[in-house]
CSV table of C-alpha atoms in Angstrom, one decimal:
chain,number,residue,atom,x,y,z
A,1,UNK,CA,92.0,121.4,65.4
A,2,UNK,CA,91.6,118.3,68.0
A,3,UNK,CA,93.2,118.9,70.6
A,4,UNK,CA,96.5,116.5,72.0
A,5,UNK,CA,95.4,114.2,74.5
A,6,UNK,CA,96.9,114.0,77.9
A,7,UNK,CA,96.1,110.9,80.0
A,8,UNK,CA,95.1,111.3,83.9
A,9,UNK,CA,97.9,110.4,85.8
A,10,UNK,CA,96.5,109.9,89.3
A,11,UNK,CA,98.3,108.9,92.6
A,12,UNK,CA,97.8,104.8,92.0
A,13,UNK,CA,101.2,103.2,92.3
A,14,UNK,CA,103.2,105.7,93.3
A,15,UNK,CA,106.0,105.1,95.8
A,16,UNK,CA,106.0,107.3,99.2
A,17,UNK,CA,108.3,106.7,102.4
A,18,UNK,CA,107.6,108.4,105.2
A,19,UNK,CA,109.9,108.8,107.9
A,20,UNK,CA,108.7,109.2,111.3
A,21,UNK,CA,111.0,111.5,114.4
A,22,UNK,CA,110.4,111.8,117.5
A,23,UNK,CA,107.9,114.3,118.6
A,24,UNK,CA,103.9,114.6,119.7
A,25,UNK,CA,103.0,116.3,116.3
A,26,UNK,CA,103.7,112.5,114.6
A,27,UNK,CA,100.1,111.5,115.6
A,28,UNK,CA,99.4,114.0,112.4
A,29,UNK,CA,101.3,111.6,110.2
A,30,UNK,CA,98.6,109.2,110.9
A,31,UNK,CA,96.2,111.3,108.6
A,32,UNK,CA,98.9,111.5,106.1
A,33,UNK,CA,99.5,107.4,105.9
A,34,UNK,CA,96.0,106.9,105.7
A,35,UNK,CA,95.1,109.6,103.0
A,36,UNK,CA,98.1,108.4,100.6
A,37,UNK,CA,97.1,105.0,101.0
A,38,UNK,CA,93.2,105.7,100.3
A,39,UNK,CA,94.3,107.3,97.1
A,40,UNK,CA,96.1,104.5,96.0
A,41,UNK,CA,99.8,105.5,96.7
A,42,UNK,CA,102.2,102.3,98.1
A,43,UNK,CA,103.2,103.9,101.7
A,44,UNK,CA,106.3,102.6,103.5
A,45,UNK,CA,107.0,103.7,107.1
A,46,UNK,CA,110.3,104.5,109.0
A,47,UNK,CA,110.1,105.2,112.4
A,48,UNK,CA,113.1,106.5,114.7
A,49,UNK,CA,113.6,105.2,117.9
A,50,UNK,CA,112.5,108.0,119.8
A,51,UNK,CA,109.2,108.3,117.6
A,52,UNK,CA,108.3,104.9,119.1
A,53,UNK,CA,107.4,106.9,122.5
A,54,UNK,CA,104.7,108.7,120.6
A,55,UNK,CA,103.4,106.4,118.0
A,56,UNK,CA,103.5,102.3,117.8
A,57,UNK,CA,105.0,100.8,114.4
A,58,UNK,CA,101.7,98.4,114.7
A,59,UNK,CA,99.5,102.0,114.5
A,60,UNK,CA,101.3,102.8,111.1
A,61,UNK,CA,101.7,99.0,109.9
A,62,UNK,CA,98.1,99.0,110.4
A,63,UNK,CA,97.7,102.5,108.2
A,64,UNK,CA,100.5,101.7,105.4
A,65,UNK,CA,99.1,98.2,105.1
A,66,UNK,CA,103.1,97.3,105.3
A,67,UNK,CA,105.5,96.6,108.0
A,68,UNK,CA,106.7,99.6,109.7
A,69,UNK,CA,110.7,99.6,109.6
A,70,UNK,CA,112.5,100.6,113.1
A,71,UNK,CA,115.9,100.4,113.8
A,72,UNK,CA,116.0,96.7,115.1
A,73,UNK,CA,115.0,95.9,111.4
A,74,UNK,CA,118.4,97.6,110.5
A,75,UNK,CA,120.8,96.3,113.0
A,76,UNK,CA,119.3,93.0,112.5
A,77,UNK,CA,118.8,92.2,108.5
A,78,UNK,CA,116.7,89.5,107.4
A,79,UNK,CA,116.5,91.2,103.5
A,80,UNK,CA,118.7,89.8,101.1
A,81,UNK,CA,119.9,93.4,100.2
A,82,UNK,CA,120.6,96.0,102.9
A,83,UNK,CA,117.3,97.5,103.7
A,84,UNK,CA,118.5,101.2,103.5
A,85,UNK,CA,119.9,100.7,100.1
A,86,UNK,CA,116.1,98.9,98.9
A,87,UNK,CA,114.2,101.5,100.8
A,88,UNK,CA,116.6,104.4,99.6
A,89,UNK,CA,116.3,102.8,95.8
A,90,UNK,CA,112.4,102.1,95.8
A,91,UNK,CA,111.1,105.8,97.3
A,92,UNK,CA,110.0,108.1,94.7
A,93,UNK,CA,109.5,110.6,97.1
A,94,UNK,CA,110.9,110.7,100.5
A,95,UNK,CA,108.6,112.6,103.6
A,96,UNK,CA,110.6,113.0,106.9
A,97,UNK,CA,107.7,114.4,109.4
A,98,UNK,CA,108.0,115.6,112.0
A,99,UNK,CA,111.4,116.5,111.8
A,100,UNK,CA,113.6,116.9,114.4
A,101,UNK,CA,116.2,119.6,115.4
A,102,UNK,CA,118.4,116.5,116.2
A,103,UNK,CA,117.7,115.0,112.4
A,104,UNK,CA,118.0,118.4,110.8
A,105,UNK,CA,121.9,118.6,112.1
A,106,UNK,CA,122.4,114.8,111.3
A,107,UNK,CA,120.9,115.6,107.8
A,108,UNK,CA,122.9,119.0,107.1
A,109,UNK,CA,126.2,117.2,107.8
A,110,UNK,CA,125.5,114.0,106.4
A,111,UNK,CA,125.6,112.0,108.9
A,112,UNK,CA,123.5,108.4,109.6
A,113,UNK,CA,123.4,106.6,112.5
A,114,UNK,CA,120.2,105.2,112.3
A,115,UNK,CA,117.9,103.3,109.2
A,116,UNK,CA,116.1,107.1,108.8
A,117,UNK,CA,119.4,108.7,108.2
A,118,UNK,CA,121.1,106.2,106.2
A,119,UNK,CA,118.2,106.0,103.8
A,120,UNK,CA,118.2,109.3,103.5
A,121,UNK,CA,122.1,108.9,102.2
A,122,UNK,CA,121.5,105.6,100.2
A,123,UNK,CA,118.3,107.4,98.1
A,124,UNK,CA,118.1,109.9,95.2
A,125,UNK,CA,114.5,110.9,95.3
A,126,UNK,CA,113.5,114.3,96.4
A,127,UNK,CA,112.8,114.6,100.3
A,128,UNK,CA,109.9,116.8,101.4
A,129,UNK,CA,111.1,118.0,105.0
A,130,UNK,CA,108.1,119.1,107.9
A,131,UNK,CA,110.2,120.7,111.0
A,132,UNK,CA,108.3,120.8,114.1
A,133,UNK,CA,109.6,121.6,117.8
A,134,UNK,CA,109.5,124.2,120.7
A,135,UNK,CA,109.6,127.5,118.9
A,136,UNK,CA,112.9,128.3,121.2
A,137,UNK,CA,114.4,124.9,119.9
A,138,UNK,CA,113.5,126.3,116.4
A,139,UNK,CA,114.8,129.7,116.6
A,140,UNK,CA,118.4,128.8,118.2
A,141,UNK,CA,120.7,130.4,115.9
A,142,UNK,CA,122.7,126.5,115.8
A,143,UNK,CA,119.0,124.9,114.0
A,144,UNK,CA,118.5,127.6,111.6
A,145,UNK,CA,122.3,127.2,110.2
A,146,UNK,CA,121.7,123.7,109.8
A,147,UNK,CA,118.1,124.3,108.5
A,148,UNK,CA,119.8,127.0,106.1
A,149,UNK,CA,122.4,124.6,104.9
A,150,UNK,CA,120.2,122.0,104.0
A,151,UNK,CA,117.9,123.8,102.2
A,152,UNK,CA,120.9,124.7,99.8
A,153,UNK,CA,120.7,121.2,98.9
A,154,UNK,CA,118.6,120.8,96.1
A,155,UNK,CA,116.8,117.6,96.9
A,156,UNK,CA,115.4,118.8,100.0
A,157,UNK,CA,111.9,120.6,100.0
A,158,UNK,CA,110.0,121.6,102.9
A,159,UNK,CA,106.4,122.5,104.2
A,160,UNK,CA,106.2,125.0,107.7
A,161,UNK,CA,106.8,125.5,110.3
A,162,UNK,CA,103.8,126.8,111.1
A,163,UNK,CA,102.9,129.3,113.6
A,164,UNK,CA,100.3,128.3,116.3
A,165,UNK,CA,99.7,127.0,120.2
A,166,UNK,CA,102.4,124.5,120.3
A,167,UNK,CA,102.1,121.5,122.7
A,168,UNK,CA,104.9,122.8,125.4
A,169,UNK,CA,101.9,125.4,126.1
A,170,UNK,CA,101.3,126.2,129.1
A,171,UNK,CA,98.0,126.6,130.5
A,172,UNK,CA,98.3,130.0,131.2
A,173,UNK,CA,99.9,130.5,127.1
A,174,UNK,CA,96.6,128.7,126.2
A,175,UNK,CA,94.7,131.3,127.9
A,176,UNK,CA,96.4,134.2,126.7
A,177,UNK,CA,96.4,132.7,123.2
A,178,UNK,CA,99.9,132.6,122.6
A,179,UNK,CA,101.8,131.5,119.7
A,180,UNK,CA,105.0,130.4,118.6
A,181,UNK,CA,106.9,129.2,115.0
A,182,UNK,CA,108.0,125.9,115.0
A,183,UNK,CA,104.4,123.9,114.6
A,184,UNK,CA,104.3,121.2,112.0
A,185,UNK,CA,102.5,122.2,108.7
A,186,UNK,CA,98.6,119.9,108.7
A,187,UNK,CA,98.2,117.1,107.0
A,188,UNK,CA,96.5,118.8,103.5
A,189,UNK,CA,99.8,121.0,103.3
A,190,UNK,CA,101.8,118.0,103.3
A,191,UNK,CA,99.7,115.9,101.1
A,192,UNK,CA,99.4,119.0,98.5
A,193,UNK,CA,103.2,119.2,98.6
A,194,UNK,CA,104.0,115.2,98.1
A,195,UNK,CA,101.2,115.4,95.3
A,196,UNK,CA,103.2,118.2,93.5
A,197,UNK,CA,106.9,116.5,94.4
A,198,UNK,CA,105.2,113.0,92.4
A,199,UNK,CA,104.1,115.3,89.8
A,200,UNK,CA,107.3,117.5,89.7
A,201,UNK,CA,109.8,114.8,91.0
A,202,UNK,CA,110.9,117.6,92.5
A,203,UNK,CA,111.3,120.4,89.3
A,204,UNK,CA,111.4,124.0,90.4
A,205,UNK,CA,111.4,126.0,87.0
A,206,UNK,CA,109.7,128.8,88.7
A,207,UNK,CA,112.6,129.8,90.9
A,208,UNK,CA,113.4,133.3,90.6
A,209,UNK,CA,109.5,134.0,88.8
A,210,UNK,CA,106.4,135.7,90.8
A,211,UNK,CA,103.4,134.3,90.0
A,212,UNK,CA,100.0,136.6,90.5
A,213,UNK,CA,97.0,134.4,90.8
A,214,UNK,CA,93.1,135.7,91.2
A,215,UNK,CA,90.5,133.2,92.1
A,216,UNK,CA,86.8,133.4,94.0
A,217,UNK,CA,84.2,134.7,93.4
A,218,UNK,CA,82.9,138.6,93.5
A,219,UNK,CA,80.0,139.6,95.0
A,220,UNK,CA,78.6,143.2,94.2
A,221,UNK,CA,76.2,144.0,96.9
A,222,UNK,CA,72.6,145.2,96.2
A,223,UNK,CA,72.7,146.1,100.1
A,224,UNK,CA,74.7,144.9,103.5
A,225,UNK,CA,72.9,141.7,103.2
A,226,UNK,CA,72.2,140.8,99.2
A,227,UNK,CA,74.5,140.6,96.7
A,228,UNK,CA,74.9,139.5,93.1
A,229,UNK,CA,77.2,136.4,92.8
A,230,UNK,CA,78.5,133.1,91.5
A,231,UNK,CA,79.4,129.3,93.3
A,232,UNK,CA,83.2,129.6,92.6
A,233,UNK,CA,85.1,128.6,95.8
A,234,UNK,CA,88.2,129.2,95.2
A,235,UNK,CA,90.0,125.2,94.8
A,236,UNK,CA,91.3,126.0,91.4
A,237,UNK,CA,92.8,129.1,92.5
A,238,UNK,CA,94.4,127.3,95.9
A,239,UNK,CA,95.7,124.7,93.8
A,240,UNK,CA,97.2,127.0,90.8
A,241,UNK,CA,99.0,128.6,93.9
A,242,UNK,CA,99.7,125.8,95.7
A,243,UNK,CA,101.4,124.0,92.6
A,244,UNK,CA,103.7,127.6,91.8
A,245,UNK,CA,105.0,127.5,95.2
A,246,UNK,CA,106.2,124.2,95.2
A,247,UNK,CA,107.6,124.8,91.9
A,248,UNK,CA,109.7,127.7,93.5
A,249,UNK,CA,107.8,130.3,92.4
A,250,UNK,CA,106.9,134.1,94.9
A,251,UNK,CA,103.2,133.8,94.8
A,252,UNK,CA,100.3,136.5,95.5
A,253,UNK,CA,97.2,135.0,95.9
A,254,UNK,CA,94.6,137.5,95.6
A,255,UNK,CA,91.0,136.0,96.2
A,256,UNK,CA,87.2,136.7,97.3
A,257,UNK,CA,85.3,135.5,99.9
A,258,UNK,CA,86.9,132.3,100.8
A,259,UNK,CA,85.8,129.3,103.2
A,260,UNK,CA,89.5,127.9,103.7
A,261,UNK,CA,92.9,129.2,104.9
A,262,UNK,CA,95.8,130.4,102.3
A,263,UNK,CA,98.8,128.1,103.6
A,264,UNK,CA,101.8,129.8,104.5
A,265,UNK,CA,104.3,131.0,102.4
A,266,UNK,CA,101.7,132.6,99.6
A,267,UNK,CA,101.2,136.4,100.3
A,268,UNK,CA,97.2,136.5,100.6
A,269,UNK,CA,95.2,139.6,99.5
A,270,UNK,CA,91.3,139.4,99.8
A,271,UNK,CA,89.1,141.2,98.7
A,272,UNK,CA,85.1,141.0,98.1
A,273,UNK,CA,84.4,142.7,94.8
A,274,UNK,CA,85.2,142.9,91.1
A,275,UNK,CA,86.0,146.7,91.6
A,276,UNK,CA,88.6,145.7,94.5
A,277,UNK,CA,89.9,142.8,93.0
A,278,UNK,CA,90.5,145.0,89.4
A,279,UNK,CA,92.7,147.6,92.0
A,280,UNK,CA,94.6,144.8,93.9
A,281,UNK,CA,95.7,143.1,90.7
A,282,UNK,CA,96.7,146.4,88.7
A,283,UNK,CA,98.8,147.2,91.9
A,284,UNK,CA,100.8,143.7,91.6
A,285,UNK,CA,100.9,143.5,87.7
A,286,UNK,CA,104.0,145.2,86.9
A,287,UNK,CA,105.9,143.1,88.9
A,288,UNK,CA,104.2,140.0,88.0
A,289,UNK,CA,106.1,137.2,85.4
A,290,UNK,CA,102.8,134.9,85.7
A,291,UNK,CA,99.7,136.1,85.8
A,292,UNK,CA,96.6,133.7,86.2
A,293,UNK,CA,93.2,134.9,86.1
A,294,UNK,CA,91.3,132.1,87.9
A,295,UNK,CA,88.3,134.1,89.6
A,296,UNK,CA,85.2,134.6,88.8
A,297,UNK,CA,84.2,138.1,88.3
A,298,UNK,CA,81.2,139.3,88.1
A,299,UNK,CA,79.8,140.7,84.9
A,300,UNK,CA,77.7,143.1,86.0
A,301,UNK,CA,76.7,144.9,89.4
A,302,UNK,CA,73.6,146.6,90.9
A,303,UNK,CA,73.6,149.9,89.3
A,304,UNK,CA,72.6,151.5,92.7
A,305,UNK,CA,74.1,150.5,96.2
A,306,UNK,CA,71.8,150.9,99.1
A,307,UNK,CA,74.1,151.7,102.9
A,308,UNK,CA,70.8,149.8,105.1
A,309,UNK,CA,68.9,147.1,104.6
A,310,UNK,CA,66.2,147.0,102.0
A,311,UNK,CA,62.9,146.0,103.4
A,312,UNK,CA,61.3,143.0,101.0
A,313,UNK,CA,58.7,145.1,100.4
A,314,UNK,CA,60.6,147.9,99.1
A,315,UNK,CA,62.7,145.3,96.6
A,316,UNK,CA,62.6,146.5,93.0
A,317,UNK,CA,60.5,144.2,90.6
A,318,UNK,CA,63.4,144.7,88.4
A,319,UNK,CA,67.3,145.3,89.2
A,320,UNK,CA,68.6,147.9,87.5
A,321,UNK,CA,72.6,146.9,86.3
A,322,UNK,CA,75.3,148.0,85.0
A,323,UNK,CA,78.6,146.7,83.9
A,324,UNK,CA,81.9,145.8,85.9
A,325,UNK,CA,85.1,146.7,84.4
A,326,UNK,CA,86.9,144.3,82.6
A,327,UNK,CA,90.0,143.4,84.4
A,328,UNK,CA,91.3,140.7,82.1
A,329,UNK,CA,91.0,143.1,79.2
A,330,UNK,CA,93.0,145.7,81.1
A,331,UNK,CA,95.6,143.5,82.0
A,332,UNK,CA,96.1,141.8,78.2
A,333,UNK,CA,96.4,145.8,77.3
A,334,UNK,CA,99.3,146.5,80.1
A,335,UNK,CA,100.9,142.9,79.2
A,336,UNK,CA,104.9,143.6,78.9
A,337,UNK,CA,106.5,141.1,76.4
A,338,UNK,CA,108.2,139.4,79.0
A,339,UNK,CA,105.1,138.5,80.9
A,340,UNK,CA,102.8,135.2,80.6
A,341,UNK,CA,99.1,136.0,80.5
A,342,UNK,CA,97.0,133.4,81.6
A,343,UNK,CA,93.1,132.8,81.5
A,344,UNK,CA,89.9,130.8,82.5
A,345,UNK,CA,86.8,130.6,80.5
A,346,UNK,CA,83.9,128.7,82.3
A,347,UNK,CA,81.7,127.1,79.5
A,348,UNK,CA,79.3,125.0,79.5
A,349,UNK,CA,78.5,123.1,75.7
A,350,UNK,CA,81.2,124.0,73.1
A,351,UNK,CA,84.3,125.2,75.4
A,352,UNK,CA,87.0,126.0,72.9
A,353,UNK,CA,84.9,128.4,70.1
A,354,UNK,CA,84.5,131.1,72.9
A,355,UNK,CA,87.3,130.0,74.5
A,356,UNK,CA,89.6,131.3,71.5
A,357,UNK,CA,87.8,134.2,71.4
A,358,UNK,CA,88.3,135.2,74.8
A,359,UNK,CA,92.6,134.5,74.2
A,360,UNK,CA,92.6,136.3,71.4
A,361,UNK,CA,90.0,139.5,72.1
A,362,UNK,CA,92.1,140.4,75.6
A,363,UNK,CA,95.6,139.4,74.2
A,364,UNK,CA,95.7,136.6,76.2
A,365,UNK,CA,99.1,133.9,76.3
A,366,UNK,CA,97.2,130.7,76.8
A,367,UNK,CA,93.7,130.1,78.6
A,368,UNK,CA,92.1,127.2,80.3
A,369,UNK,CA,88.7,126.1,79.3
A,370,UNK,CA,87.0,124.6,81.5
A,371,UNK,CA,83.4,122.5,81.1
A,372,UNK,CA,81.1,123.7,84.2
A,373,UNK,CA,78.2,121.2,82.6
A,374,UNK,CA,79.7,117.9,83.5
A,375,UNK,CA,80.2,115.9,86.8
A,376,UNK,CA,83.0,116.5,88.8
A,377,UNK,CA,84.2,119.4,87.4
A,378,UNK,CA,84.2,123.3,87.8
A,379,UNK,CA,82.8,125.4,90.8
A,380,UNK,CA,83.1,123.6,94.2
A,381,UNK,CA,84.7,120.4,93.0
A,382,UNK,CA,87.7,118.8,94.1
A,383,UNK,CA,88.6,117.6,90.3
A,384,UNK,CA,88.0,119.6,87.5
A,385,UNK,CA,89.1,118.5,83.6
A,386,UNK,CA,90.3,121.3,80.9
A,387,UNK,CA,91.5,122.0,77.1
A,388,UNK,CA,94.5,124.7,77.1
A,389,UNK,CA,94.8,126.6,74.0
A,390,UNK,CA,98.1,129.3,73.4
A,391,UNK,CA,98.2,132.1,71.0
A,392,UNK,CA,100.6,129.6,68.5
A,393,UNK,CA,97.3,127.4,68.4
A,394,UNK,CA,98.4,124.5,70.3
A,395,UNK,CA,95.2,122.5,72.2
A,396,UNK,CA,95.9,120.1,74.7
A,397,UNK,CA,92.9,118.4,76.5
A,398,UNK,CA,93.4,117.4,80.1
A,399,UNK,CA,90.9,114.6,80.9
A,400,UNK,CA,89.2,114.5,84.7
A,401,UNK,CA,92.2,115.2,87.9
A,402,UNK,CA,92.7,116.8,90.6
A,403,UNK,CA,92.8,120.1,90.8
A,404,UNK,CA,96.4,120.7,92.0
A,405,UNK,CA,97.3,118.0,88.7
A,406,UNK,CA,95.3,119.9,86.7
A,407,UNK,CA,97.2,123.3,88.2
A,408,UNK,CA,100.7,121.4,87.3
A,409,UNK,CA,99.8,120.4,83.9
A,410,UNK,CA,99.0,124.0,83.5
A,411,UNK,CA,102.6,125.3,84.1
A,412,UNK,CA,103.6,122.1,82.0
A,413,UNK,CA,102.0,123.5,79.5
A,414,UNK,CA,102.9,127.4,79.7
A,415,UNK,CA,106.6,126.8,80.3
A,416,UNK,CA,106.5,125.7,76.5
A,417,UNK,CA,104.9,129.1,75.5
A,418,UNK,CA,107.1,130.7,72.9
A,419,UNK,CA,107.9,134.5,74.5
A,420,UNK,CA,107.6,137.5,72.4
């Protein structure tokens, strides 16, 4: 059966406005411009008045490649349509970073007395929100009820705060290392998140669901220095988490030896083998809706674990091994009807033969076939390229993306998957 063809939809075109507050962390928006524009995304800028004390509209003119909008643009029209109403109509997206506590109580009670706030009014596009202030600004009981309300509000989406050394630091918090909510999420969180709200245009139909997601690779230790092992790094397993949460979705990420930092808001388990990873995910099965198997286990293990170092001389010619348990297998023989079973296969040549095998032999909903044997794709790349196959024998071929697109046309694609 050929598979149904999906065309890579990438980032060129695509509409962002970005509006700037007033705070230090806007110098972080900078990165944010500069990266949406690289990737071909059409950037417009609005900045507050008070954002003008920490960033120039000729720095983000100069980023965006367009005009930067302030106030005296809105007071003063020179469009032949009110610029809040073309600026509101053209977003397809809609970033408001940082984000003020004073913005945050204009937003939750609808008011606008400024070009950011009335485009906010005057557009339909989903609005990704990134709060940043003084952690005791944040935690006043007056912010969080407005913070509270407007998340209510369907439209809105948000990324952080963070927790971390804020800018009011003192020295003396600096050198006692202390830290604080109310730091503005880094650029990749943000970018991840618009990237998933053009995909999305802001969809969550994994509200209410809790998504279990494995990724990494094991490493099964010959001695405290040598192990058996793969190249996965983890970036399809970020991004298949990355993409649930945005979709709504309770994650639990539960990964190997990583180089990079789970963002916030995914519950983070790590672990190092194939025997610890088979334990963490049969503890969070059960209450699991989504499960995706995106690590890379090991096969097999040194049959014999040494506790100090082996001198080179004393290596074995040959490695004795033996087998890992199969933690796939176990979990397509625990699978409840209600649950979504989800797999990689890493091929290289012919991907779908063993592919199918693999879905059907461990009772598997869909799986994700991935080629390992051509450029820019598989272990350590950002992109990566894939044919998904169910158990009713549909194939769907996803050409070259992303990861995190490649993670969303995944969901896509399950969400369709007839339940038993």
């Amino acid at each position: 059966m050929k598979p149904e063809q999906l065309p890579n939809q990438g980032w060129e075109g695509r509409r962002v406005l970005v509006g700037v507050g007033g705070g230090i962390a806007a110098y972080k928006v900078c990165q944010v411009i500069s990266t949406l524009f690289k990737s071909g995304v059409d950037v417009r800028v609005i900045l507050t008045q008070s954002a003008q004390e920490f960033i120039t509209p000729l720095t983000l003119t100069t980023l965006s490649r367009h005009p930067a909008y302030t106030d005296s643009a809105f007071w003063q029209p020179t469009h032949t349509r009110p610029l809040h109403i073309e600026l509101g109509e053209w977003a397809q997206v809609f970033v408001i970073a940082p984000l003020t506590a004073n913005t945050v109580g204009k937003l939750a009670h609808g008011l606008a007395d400024n070009l950011l706030t009335n485009t906010v009014l005057a557009s339909g596009c989903p609005i990704l929100l990134a709060p940043a202030m003084n952690t005791q600004m944040w935690e006043q009981q007056s912010v969080q009820r407005n913070w509270q309300q407007l998340l209510r509000d369907s439209r809105y989406h948000h990324v952080g705060p963070d927790a971390g050394l804020l800018a009011c630091a003192s020295v003396a918090d600096v050198k006692r290392h202390r830290i604080g909510s109310g730091r503005m999420a880094e650029p990749d969180e943000i970018l991840a998140s618009v990237r998933s709200l053009l995909h999305t245009n802001g969809k969550r139909d994994l509200v209410g669901k809790r998504v279990l997601i494995s990724t990494g690779g094991t490493q099964e230790y010959l001695d405290p220095v040598r192990f058996i092992g793969n190249p996965s790094t983890g970036k399809m397993g970020l991004a298949l988490a990355q993409a649930a949460l945005h979709r709504g979705a309770t994650v639990t990420l539960i990964h190997a030896p990583i180089t990079w930092e789970v963002p916030s808001g995914i519950r983070a388990i790590a672990v190092v083998s194939a025997a610890q990873m088979g334990q963490a995910m049969l503890e969070c099965f059960p209450d699991a809706d989504v499960i995706v198997m995106a690590a890379a286990v090991a096969d097999v293990k040194p049959a014999e674990y040494t506790p100090e170092k082996l001198p080179k001389k004393l290596l074995p010619n040959s490695l004795p091994l033996e087998p890992v348990p199969d933690i796939l297998a176990e979990l397509g023989q625990r699978k409840q009807p209600h649950q979504c079973l989800i797999g990689f296969a890493a091929q290289t040549g012919d991907i779908v033969k063993p592919a199918l095998e693999k879905l059907r032999n461990k009772k598997l909903d869909a799986i994700a076939a991935n080629p390992i044997d051509k450029p820019n794709s598989g272990f350590g790349s950002d992109t990566n390229q894939a044919i998904f196959l169910d158990k009713q024998g549909r194939q769907v071929e996803i050409e070259p993306c992303s990861k995190l697109q490649l993670a969303h046309h995944l969901f896509d694609f399950v969400g369709n998957i007839p339940r038993e």
